[in-house]
Amino acid sequence: LVVTASKDDYQRLRDVVEILARVAPWAGSMPQAFAWYRAQPLPSFGGLTAEDLVKEGRAKAVKRHLSRIAEGGYA
């Protein structure tokens, strides 16, 4: 089996790993962070999940959102 990945695929994977690492401490575990990433609607983004946003190429927006929350802002 040969799997080829594009530069964009690798960037998306790096974004997912970074987002999960930032969420895991307050989610309680990496599996819970992954559940949040895949299923939690984000009201600030019209109910899209972090996964939806990353798939749309909007990982930077998710990271800014998480930074805002970490600084005491609202979701």
Coordinates of C-alpha atoms in Angstrom, one line a residue:
L1 CA 0.0 0.0 0.0
V2 CA 1.4 3.3 -1.0
V3 CA -0.1 6.5 0.4
T4 CA 0.8 9.8 -0.9
A5 CA 0.0 13.0 0.9
S6 CA 0.2 16.6 -0.3
K7 CA 1.8 19.5 1.5
D8 CA -1.8 20.6 2.4
D9 CA -2.5 17.2 3.9
Y10 CA 0.6 17.5 6.2
Q11 CA -0.4 21.1 7.2
R12 CA -3.9 20.0 8.0
L13 CA -2.5 17.1 10.2
R14 CA -0.2 19.6 12.0
D15 CA -3.2 21.9 12.6
V16 CA -5.3 19.0 14.0
V17 CA -2.5 17.9 16.3
E18 CA -1.9 21.5 17.6
I19 CA -5.6 22.0 18.2
L20 CA -6.0 18.7 20.0
A21 CA -2.9 19.5 22.2
R22 CA -4.4 22.9 23.1
V23 CA -7.8 21.4 24.0
A24 CA -6.8 18.2 25.8
P25 CA -5.9 19.9 29.1
W26 CA -9.4 21.3 29.6
A27 CA -11.2 18.5 27.8
G28 CA -9.6 16.0 30.3
S29 CA -7.9 13.7 27.9
M30 CA -6.8 13.3 24.3
P31 CA -9.9 11.1 23.4
Q32 CA -12.2 13.7 24.9
A33 CA -10.4 16.5 23.0
F34 CA -10.9 14.5 19.8
A35 CA -14.6 14.1 20.6
W36 CA -14.8 17.9 21.1
Y37 CA -13.0 18.5 17.8
R38 CA -15.3 16.3 15.9
A39 CA -18.7 17.0 17.5
Q40 CA -18.9 20.2 19.5
P41 CA -20.7 22.9 17.5
L42 CA -19.0 26.3 17.9
P43 CA -21.6 29.1 18.1
S44 CA -19.1 31.7 17.0
F45 CA -18.8 29.8 13.7
G46 CA -22.5 29.2 13.0
G47 CA -22.5 25.8 14.7
L48 CA -19.6 24.3 12.7
T49 CA -17.2 22.1 14.5
A50 CA -13.5 22.6 14.7
E51 CA -13.2 19.6 12.3
D52 CA -15.6 21.3 9.8
L53 CA -13.5 24.5 10.0
V54 CA -10.2 22.7 9.5
K55 CA -11.6 20.9 6.5
E56 CA -12.5 24.3 5.1
G57 CA -9.0 25.5 5.6
R58 CA -9.9 27.7 8.6
A59 CA -7.6 26.1 11.2
K60 CA -6.1 29.6 12.0
A61 CA -9.6 30.7 13.0
V62 CA -10.0 27.8 15.4
K63 CA -6.6 28.5 16.9
R64 CA -7.5 32.2 17.4
H65 CA -10.8 31.1 18.9
L66 CA -9.0 28.8 21.4
S67 CA -6.5 31.6 22.2
R68 CA -9.4 34.0 22.9
I69 CA -11.0 31.4 25.3
A70 CA -7.6 30.8 27.0
E71 CA -7.3 34.5 27.7
G72 CA -10.7 34.5 29.4
G73 CA -12.9 35.5 26.4
Y74 CA -16.1 33.9 25.5
A75 CA -16.8 31.3 22.9

